[in-house]
Coordinates of C-alpha atoms and ligand atoms in Angstrom, one line a residue:
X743 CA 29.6 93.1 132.2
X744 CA 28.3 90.2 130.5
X745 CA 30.1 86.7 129.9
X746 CA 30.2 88.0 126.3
X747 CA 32.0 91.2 126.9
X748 CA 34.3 89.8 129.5
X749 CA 35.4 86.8 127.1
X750 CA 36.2 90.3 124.1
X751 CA 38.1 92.0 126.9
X752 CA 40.1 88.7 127.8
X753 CA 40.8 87.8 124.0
X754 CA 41.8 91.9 123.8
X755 CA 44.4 91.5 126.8
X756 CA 45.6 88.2 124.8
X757 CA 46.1 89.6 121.6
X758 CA 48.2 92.8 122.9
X759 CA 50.7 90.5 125.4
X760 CA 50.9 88.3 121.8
X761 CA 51.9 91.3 119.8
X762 CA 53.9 93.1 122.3
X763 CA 56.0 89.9 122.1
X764 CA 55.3 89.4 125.7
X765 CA 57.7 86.2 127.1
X766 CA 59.1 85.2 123.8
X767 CA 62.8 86.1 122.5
X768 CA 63.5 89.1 120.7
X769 CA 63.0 87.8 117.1
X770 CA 65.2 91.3 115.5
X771 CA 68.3 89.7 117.5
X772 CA 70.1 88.7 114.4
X773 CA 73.5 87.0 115.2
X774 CA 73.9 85.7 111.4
X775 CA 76.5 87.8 110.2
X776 CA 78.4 87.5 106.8
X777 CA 81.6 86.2 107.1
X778 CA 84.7 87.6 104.9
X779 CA 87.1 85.6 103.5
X780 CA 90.0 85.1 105.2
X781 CA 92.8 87.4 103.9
X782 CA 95.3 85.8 101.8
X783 CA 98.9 85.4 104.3
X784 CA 101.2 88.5 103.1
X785 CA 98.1 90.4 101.5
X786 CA 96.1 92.0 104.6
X787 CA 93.1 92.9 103.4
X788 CA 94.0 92.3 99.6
X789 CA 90.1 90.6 99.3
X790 CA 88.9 93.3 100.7
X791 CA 89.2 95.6 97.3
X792 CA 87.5 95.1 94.5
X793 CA 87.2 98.2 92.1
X794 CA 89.7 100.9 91.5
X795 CA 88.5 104.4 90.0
X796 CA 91.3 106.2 88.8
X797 CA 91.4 109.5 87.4
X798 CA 93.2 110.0 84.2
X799 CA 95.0 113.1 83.3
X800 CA 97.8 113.3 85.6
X801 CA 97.1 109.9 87.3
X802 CA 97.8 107.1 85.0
X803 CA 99.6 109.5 82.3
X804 CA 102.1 111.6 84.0
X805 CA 100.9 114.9 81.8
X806 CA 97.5 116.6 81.4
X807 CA 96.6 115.0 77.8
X808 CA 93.4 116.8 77.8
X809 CA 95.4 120.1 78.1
X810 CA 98.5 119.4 76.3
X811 CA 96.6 118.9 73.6
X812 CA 93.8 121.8 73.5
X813 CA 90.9 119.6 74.8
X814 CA 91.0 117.4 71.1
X815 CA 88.8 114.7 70.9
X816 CA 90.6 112.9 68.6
X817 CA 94.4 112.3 69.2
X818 CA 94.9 109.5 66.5
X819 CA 97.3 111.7 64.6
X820 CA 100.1 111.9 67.7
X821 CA 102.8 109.6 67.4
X822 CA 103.5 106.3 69.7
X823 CA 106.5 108.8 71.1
X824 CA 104.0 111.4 72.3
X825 CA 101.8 108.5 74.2
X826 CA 104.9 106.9 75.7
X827 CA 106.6 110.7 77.2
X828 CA 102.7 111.4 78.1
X829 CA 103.1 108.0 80.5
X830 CA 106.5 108.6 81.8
X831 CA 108.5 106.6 79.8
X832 CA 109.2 103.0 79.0
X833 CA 109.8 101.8 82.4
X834 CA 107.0 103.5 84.2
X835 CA 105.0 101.9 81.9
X836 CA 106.2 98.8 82.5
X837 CA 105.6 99.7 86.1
X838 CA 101.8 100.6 85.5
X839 CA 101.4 97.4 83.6
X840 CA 102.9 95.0 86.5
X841 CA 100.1 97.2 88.6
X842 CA 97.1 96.5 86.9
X843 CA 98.6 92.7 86.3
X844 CA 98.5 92.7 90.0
X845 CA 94.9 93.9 90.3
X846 CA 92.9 92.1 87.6
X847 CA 94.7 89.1 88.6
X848 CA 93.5 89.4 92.4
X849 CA 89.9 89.9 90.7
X850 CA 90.0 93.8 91.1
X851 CA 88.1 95.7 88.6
X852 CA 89.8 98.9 87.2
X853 CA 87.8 102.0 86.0
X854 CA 88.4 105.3 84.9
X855 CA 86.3 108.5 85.8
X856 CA 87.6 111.4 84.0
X857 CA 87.1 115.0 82.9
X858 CA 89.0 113.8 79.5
X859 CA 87.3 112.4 76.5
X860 CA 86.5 108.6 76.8
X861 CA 88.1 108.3 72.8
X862 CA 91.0 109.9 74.1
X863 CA 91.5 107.8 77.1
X864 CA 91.1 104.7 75.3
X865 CA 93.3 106.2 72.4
X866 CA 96.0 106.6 74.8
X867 CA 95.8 103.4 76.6
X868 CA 95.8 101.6 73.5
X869 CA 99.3 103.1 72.1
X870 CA 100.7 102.3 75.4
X871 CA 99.1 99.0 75.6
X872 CA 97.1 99.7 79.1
X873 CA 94.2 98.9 77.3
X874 CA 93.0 95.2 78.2
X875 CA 93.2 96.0 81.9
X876 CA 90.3 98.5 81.7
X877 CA 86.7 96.8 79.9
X878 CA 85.0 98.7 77.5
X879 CA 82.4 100.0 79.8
X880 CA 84.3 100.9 82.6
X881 CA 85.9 103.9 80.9
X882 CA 83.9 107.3 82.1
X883 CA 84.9 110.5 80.3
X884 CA 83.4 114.2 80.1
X885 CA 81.5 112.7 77.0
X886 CA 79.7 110.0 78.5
X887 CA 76.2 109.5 79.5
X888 CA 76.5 109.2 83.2
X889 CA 79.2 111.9 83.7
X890 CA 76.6 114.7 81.8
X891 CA 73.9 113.1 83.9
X892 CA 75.9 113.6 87.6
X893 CA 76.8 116.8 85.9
X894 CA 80.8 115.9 86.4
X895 CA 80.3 115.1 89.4
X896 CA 82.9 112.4 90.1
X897 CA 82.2 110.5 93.6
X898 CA 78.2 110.4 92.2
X899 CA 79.2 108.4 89.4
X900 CA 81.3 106.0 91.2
X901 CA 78.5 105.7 93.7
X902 CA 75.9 104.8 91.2
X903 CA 78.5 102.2 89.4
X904 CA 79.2 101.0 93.0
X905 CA 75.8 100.8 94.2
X906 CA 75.2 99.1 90.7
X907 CA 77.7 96.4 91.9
X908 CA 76.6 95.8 96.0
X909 CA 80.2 97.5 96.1
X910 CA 81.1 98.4 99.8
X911 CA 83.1 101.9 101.0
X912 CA 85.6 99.6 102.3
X913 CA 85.7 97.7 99.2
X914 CA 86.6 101.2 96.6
X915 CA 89.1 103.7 96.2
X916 CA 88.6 106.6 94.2
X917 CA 92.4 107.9 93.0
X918 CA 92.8 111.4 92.1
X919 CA 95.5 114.3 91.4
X920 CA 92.6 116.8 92.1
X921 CA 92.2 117.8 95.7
X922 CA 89.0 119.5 94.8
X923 CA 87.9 115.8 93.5
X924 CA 89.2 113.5 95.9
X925 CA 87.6 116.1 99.0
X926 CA 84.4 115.7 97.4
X927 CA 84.5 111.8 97.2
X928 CA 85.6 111.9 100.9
X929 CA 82.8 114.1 102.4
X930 CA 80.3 112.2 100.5
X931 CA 81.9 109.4 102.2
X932 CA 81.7 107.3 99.2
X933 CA 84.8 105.3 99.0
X934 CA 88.1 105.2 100.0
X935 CA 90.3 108.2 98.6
X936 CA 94.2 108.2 97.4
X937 CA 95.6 112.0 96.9
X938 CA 97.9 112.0 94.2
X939 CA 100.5 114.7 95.5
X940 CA 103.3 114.3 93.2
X941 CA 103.4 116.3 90.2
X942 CA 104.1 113.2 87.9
X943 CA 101.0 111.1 88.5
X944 CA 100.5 107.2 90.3
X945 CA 104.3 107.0 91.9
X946 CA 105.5 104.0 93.0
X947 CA 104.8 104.1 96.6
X948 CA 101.0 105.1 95.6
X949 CA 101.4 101.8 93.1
X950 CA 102.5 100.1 96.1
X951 CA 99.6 101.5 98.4
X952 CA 96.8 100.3 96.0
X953 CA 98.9 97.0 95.7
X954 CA 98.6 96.3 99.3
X955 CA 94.9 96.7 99.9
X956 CA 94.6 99.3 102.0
X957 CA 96.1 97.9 104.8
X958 CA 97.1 101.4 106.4
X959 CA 93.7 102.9 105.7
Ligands
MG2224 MG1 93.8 114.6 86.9

């Protein structure tokens, strides 16, 4: 072998201890992690949640609006009295309001994902006056663009609207009366899930749930 040749095979055995990281550290250990706020005392885990996607039919309203009232897209001509049986009355109401009080005020962003129109849902929020906890664009119904495009399909929309956000599955819950709905969502394991059971929509104790940030989850 020449000098020449010996002095490429050298530099070779060089260059593959350099790359194979041969008596260096191991520069993929990463022990930077991000930290998380600490939780607020009485509130475990409140920071942890930051959206909220409720359904609406049966959820926020304690009857099926959609149904009750043939699938209309307009509902302008019901009367306040229909809106305020639809949510259960005065003091439920009242009860929904001190919940979404409770979230926007912790910095919890509340959206709707529904199988209902998106004029009727606002319609009905207004009347009742739900309407300033929920932004204009955070309302999904049947009619809007990204429900058609997911096809209905609601866990996809609130992963895209999550995803949008550099939302975490720890960090969303995905309310539902629908079974069908709220198994979907789980198996897709896109965010937390709340089963409404009750017949009558959000009860308190599923007010309460939400409230507490998932601590029991
Ligand atoms: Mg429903």
């Amino acid at each position: 072998m020449s000098i020449n040749k010996k002095k490429d095979a050298l530099l070779l055995v060089m260059a593959f201890l350099f790359a194979s990281g041969c008596g260096t550290d191991d520069p993929l250990t990463i022990t930077d992690k991000p930290t998380k706020k600490a939780a607020l005392k009485g509130e475990v885990n409140q920071d942890t949640l930051r959206i909220v996607f409720y359904d609406f039919d049966r959820t926020i309203p304690v009857i099926h609006i959609f149904h009750e009232t043939g699938g209309a897209d307009d509902v302008s001509n019901k009367s306040d009295q229909f809106f305020v049986d639809a949510f259960g009355g005065k003091e439920r109401i009242n009860r929904l309001k001190r919940h979404f009080v409770r979230l926007t005020q912790a910095g919890v962003k509340c959206s709707i994902v529904s199988y209902g129109y998106t004029s009727v849902i606002k319609e009905s929020l207004e009347r009742v006056d739900l309407i300033d906890f929920f932004e204009a664009d955070s309302i999904y119904g049947r009619d809007s663009e990204v429900m058609r495009r997911f096809h209905g399909i609601k866990h996809k929309v609130i992963s895209k609207e999550m995803r949008l956000r550099g939302v975490g599955y720890e960090e969303a819950i995905f309310v539902d009366d629908s079974q069908k709905n709220i198994k979907a969502c789980a198996e897709a394991k896109t965010c937390q899930t709340l089963h409404i059971h009750e017949e009558d929509g959000l009860t308190e104790e599923n007010m309460v749930f939400i409230e507490s940030g998932l601590k029991n989850k």
